[in-house]
PDB file of C-alpha atoms in Angstrom:
ATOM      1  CA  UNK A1202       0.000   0.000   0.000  1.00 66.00           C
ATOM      2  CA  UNK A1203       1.363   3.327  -0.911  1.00 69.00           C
ATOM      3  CA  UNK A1204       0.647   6.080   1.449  1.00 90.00           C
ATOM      4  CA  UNK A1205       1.542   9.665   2.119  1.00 94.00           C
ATOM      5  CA  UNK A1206       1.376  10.467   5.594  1.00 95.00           C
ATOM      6  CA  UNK A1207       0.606  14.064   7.296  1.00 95.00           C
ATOM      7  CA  UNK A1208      -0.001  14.878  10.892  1.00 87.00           C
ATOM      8  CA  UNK A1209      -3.608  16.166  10.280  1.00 83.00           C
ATOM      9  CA  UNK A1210      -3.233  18.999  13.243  1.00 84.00           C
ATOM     10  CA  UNK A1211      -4.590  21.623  13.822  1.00 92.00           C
ATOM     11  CA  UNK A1212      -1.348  23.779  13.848  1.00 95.00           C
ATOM     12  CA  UNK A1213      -1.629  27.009  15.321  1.00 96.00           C
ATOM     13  CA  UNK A1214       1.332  29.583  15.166  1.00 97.00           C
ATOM     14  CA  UNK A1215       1.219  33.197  15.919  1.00 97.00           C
ATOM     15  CA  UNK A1216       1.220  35.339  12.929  1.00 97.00           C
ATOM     16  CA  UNK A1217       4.792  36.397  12.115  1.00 97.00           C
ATOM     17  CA  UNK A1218       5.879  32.888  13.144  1.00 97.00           C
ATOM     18  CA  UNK A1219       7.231  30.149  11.371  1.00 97.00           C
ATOM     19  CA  UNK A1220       4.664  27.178  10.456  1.00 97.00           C
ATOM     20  CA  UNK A1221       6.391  23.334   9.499  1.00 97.00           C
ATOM     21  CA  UNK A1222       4.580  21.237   8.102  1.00 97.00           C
ATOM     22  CA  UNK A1223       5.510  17.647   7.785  1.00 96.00           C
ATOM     23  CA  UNK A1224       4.982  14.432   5.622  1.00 96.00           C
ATOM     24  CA  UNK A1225       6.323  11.375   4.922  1.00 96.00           C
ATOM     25  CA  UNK A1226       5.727   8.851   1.988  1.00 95.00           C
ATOM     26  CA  UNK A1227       6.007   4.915   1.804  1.00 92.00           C
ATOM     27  CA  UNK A1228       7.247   4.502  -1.636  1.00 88.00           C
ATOM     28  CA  UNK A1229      11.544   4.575  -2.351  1.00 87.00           C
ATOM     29  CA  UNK A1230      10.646   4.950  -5.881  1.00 85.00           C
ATOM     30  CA  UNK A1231       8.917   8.192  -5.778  1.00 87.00           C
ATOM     31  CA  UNK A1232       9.931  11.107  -8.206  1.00 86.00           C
ATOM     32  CA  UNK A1233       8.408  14.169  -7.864  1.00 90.00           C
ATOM     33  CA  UNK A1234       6.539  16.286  -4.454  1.00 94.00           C
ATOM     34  CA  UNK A1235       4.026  18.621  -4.165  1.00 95.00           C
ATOM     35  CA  UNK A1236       2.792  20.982  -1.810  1.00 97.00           C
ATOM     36  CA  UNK A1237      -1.402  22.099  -2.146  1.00 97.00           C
ATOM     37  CA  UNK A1238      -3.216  24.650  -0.142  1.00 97.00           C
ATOM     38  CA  UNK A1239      -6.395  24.179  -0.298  1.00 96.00           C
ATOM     39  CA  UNK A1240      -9.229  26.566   1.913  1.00 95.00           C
ATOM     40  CA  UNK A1241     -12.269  25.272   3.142  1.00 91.00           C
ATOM     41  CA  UNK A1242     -14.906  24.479   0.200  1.00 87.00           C
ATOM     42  CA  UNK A1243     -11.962  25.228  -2.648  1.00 91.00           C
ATOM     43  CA  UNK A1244     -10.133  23.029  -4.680  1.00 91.00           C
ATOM     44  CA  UNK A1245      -6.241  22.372  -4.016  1.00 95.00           C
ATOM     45  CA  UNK A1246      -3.871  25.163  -4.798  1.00 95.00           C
ATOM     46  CA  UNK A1247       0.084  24.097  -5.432  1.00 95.00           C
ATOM     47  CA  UNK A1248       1.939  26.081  -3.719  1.00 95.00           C
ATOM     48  CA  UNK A1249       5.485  24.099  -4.012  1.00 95.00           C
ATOM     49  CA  UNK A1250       6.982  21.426  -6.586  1.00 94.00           C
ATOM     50  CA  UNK A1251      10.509  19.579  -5.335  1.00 95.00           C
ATOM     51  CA  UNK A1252      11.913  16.601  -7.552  1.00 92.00           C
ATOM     52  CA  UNK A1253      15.264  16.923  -5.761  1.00 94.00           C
ATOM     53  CA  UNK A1254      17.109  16.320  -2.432  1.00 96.00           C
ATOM     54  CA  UNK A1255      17.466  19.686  -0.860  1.00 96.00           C
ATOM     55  CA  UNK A1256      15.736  22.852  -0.046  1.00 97.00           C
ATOM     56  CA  UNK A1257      13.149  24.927  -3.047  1.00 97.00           C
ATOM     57  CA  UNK A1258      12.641  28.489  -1.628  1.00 97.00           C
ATOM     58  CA  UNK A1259       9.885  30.611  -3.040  1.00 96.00           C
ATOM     59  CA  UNK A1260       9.279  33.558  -1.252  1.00 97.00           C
ATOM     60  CA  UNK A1261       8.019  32.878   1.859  1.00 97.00           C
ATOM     61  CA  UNK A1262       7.451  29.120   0.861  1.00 98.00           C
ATOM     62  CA  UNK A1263      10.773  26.766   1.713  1.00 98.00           C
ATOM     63  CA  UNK A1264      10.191  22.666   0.342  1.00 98.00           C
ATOM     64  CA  UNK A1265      12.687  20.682   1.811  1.00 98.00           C
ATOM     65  CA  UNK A1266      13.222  16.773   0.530  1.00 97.00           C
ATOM     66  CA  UNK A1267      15.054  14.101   2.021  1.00 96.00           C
ATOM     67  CA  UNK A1268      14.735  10.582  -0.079  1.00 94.00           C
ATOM     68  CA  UNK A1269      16.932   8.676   2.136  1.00 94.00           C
ATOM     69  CA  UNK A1270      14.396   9.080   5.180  1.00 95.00           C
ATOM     70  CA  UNK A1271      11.679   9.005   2.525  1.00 95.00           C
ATOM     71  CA  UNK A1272      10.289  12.738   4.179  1.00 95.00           C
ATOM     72  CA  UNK A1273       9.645  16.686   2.445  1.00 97.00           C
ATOM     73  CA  UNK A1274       8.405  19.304   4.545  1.00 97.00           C
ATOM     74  CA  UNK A1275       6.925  22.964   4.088  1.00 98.00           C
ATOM     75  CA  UNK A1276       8.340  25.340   5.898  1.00 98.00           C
ATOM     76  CA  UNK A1277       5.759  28.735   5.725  1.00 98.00           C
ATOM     77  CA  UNK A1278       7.979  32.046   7.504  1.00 98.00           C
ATOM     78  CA  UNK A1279       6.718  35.058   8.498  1.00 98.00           C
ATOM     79  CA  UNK A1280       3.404  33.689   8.523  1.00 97.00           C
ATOM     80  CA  UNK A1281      -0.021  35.041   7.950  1.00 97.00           C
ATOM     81  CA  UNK A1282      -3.522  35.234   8.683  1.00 96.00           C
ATOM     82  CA  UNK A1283      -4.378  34.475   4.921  1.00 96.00           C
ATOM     83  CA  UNK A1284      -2.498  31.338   5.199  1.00 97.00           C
ATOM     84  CA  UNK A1285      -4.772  29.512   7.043  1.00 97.00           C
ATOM     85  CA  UNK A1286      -6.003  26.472   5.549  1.00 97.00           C
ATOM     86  CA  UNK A1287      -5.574  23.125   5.107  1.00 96.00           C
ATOM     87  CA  UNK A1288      -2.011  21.788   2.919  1.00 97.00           C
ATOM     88  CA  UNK A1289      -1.731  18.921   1.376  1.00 97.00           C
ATOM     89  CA  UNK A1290       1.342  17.017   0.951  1.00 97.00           C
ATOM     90  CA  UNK A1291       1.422  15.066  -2.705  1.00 95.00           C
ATOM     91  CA  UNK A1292       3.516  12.563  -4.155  1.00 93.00           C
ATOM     92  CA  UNK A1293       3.995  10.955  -7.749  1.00 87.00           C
ATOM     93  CA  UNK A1294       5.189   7.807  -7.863  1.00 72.00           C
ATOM     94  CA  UNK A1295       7.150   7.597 -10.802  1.00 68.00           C
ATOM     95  CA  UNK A1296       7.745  10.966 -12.054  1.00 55.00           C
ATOM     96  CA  UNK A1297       5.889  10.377 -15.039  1.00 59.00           C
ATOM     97  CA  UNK A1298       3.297  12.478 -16.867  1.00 58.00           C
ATOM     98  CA  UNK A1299       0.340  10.507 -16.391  1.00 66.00           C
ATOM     99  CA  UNK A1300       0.714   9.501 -13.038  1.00 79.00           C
ATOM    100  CA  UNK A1301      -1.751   9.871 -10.276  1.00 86.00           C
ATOM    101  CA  UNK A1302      -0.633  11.917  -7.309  1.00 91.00           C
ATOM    102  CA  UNK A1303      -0.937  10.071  -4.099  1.00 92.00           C
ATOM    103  CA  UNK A1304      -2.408  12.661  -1.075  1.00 95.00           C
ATOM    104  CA  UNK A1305      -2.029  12.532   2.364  1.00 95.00           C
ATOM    105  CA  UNK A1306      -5.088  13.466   4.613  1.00 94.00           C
ATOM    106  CA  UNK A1307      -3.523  16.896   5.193  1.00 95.00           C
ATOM    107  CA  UNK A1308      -2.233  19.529   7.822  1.00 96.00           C
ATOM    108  CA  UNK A1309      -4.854  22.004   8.947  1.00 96.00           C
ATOM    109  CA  UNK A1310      -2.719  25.360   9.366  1.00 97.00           C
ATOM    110  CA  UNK A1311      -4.225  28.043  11.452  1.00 96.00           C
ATOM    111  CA  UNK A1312      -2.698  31.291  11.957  1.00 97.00           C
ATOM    112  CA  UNK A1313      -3.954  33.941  14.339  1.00 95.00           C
ATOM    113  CA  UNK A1314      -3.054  37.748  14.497  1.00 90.00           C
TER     114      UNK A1314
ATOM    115  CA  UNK B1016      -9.433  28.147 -20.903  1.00 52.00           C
ATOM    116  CA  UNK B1017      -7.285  29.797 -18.192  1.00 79.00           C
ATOM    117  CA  UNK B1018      -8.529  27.104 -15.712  1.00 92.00           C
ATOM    118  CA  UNK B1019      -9.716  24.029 -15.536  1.00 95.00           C
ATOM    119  CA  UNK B1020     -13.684  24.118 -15.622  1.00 96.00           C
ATOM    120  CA  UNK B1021     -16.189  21.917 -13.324  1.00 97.00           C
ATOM    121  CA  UNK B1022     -19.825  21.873 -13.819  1.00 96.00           C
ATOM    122  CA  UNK B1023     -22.239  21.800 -12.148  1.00 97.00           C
ATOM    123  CA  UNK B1024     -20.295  23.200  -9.263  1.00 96.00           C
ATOM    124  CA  UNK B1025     -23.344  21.208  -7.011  1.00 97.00           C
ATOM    125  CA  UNK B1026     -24.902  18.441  -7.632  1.00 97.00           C
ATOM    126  CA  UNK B1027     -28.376  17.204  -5.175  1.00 98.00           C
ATOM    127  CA  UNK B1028     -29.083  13.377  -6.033  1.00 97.00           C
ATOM    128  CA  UNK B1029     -31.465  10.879  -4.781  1.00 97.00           C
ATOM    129  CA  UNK B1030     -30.355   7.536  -3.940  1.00 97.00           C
ATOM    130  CA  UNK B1031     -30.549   5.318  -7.187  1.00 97.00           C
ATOM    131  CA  UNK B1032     -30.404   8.630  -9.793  1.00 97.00           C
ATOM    132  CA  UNK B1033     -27.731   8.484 -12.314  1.00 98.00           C
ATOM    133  CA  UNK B1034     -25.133  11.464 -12.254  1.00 98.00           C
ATOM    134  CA  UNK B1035     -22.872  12.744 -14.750  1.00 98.00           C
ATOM    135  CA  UNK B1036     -20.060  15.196 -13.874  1.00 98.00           C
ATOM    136  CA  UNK B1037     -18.016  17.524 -16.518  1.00 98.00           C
ATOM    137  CA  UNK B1038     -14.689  18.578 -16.448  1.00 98.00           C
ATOM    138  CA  UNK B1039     -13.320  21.012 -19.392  1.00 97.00           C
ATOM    139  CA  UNK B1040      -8.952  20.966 -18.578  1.00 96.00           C
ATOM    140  CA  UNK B1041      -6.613  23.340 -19.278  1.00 94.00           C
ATOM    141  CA  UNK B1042      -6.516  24.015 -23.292  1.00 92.00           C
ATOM    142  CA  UNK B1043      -3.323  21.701 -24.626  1.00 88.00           C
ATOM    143  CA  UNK B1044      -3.476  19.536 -21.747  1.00 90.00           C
ATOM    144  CA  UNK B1045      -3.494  15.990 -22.674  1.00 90.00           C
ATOM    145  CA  UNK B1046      -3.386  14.187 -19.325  1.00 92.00           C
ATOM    146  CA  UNK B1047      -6.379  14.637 -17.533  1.00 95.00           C
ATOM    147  CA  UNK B1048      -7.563  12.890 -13.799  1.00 96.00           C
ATOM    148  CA  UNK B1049     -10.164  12.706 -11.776  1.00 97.00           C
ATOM    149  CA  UNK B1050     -10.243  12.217  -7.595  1.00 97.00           C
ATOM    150  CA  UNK B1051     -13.045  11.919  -5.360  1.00 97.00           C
ATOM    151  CA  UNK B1052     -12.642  13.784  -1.585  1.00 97.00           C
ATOM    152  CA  UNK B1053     -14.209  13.147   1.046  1.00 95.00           C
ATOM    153  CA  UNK B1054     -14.690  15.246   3.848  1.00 91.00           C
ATOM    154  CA  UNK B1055     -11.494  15.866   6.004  1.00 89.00           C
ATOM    155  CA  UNK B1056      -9.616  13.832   3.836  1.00 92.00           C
ATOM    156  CA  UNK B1057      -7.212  14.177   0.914  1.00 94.00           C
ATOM    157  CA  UNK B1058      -8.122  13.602  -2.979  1.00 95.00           C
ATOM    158  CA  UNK B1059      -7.869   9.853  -4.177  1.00 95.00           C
ATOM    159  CA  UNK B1060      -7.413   8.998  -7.911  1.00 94.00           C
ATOM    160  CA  UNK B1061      -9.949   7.759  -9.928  1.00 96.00           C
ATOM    161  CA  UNK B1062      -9.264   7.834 -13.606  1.00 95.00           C
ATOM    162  CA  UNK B1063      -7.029   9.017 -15.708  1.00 93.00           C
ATOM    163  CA  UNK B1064      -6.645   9.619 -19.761  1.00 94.00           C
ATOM    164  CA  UNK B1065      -4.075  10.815 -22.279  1.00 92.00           C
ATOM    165  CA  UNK B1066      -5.857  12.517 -25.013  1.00 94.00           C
ATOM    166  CA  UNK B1067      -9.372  10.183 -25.606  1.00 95.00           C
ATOM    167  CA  UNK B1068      -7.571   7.108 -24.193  1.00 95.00           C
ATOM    168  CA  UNK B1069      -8.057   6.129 -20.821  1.00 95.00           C
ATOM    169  CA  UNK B1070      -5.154   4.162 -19.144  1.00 92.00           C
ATOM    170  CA  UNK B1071      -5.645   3.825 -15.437  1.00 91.00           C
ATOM    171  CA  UNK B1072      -9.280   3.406 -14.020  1.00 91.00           C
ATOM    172  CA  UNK B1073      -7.730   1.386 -11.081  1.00 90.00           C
ATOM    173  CA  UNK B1074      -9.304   3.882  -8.485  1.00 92.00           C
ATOM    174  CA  UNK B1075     -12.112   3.832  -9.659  1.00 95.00           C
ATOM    175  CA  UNK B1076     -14.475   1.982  -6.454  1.00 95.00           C
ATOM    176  CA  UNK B1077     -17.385   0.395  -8.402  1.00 94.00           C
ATOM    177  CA  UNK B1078     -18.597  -0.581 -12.085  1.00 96.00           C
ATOM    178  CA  UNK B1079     -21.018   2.114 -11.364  1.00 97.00           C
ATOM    179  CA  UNK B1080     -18.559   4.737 -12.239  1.00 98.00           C
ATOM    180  CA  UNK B1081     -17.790   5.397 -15.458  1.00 97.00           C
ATOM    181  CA  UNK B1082     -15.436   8.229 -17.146  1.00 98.00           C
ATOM    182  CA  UNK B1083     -15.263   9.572 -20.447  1.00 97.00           C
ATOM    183  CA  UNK B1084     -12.945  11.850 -22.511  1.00 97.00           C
ATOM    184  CA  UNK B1085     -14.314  10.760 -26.367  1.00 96.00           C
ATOM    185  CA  UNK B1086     -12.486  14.002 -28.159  1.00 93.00           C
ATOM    186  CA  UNK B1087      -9.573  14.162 -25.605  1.00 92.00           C
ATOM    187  CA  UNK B1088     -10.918  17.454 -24.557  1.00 94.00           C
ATOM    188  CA  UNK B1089     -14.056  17.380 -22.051  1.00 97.00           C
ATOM    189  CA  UNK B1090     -14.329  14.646 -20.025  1.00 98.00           C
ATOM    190  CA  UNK B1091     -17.768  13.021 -18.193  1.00 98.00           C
ATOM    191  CA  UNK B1092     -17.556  11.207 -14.823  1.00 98.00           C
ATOM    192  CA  UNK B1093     -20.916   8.889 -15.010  1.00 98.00           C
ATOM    193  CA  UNK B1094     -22.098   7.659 -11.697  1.00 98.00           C
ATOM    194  CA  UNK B1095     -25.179   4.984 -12.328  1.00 98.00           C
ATOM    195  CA  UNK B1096     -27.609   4.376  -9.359  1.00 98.00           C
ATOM    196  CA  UNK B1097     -25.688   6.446  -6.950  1.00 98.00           C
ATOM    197  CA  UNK B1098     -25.709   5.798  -3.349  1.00 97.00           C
ATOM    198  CA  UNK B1099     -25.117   7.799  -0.094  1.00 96.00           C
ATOM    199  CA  UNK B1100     -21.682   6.877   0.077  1.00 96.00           C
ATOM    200  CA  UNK B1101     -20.667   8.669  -3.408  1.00 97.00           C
ATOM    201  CA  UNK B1102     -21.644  11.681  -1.327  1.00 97.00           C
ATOM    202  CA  UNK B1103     -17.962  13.536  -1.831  1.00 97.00           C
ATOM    203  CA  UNK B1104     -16.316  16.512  -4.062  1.00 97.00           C
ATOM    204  CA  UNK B1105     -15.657  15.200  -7.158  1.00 98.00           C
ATOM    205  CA  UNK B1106     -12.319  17.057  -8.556  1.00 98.00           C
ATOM    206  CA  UNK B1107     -10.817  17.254 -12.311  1.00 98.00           C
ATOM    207  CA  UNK B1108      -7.390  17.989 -12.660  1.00 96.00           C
ATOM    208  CA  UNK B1109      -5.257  18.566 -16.024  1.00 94.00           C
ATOM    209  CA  UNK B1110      -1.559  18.288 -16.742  1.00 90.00           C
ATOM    210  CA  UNK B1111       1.104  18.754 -19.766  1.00 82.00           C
ATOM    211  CA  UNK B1112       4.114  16.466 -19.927  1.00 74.00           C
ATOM    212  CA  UNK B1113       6.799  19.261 -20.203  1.00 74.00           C
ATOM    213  CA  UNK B1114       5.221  21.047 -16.864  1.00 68.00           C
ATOM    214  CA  UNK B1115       6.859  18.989 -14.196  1.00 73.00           C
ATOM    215  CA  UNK B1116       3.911  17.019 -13.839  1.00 77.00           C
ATOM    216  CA  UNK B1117       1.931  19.679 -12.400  1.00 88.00           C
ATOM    217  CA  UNK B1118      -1.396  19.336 -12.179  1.00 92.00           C
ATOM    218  CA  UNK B1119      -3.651  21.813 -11.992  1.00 93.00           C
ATOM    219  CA  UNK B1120      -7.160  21.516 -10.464  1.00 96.00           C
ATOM    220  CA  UNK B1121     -10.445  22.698 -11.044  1.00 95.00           C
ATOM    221  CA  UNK B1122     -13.230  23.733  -8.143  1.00 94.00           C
ATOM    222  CA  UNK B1123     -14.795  20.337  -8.228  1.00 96.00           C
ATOM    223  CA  UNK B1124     -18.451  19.440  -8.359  1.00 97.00           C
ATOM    224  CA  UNK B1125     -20.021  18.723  -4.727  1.00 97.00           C
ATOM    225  CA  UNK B1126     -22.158  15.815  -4.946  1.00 98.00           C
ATOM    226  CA  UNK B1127     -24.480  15.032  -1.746  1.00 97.00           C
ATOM    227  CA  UNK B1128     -26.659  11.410  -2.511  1.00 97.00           C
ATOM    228  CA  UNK B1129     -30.036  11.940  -0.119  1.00 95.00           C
TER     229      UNK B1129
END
């Protein structure tokens, strides 16, 4: 069984603060990582693709992968009231177009000002 | 389009009515999926096609769903005889081979089965 697995929260960090959000993924094999926001009643956002070991920054947005402990996180700095919602960790198995993502349940983010 | 386009954006069904969903992708897009959600949980793959061929329906739960994509443009999700349980948010997504496998989603049809 392949599974992506988040910590489904709810995280609550001041505003200003820096929000981590966390998932890790079952499958060695897997290629490419994605990070959705999706608020309540709307469809998933991405917010963050990583296909390599390392850190992705974009603006306030930071992926970090590690395929050796099989784990990518979202780090979210200087964080804001509009970024509260739930994120959704993604993974594609083999890298391929074509591929269906496999989601984890996802991290409910709440920041308060 | 600049988006990818979901209609009806609600859908109210009795138990045992047939249901068919539309999804219009991203013009160019050739890959195109579907995923159900349920609430509090995460999207889980249904179907997918390239162009009007469909090559993985391994998610979908039942031989009462059925998807469609006959011009490799729009695309119908079908649910026959629908039952409380396919009470969920239906999502389309699109993608392009050369864009990192990014897939892009539309708002999703909200079916509730009464």
């Amino acid at each position: 069984q392949k599974e992506v697995e988040q910590n489904s929260g709810p995280l609550s960090v001041p505003e200003g603060a820096i929000a981590s959000l966390n998932c890790t993924y079952s499958d060695r094999g897997s290629q490419s990582f994605f990070w959705y926001r999706q608020y309540s009643g709307k469809s998933p956002e991405l917010i963050m693709s990583i296909y390599s070991n390392g850190d992705k920054e974009d603006g306030r947005f930071t992926a970090q992968l590690n395929k050796a402990s099989q784990y990518v996180s979202l780090l979210i700095r200087d964080s804001q009231p509009s970024d509260s919602a739930t994120y959704l960790c993604a993974v594609n198995m083999r890298g391929q177009a074509g591929t269906a993502l496999i989601f984890g349940k996802g991290t409910t983010l709440s920041v308060s000002s | 389009g600049a988006g990818v386009s979901q209609s009806p954006r609600y859908k109210v069904a009795k138990r045992g009515q047939d249901v068919a969903l539309r999804c219009d992708p991203i013009s160019g897009h050739v890959s195109l999926f579907w995923y159900q959600q349920a609430l509090g949980q995460g999207p889980e793959f249904l179907t997918y096609f390239q162009n009007e061929a469909q090559l993985d329906k391994s998610g979908l739960p039942s031989d009462r769903f059925f998807a469609e994509r006959p011009e490799g443009s729009v695309s119908t999700l079908k649910i026959q005889r629908t039952q409380q349980e396919d009470s969920a948010v239906y999502l389309c997504a699109s993608s392009t081979p050369t864009g990192g496998n990014i897939q892009y989603f539309g708002a999703g049809t909200r079916l509730s089965v009464l």
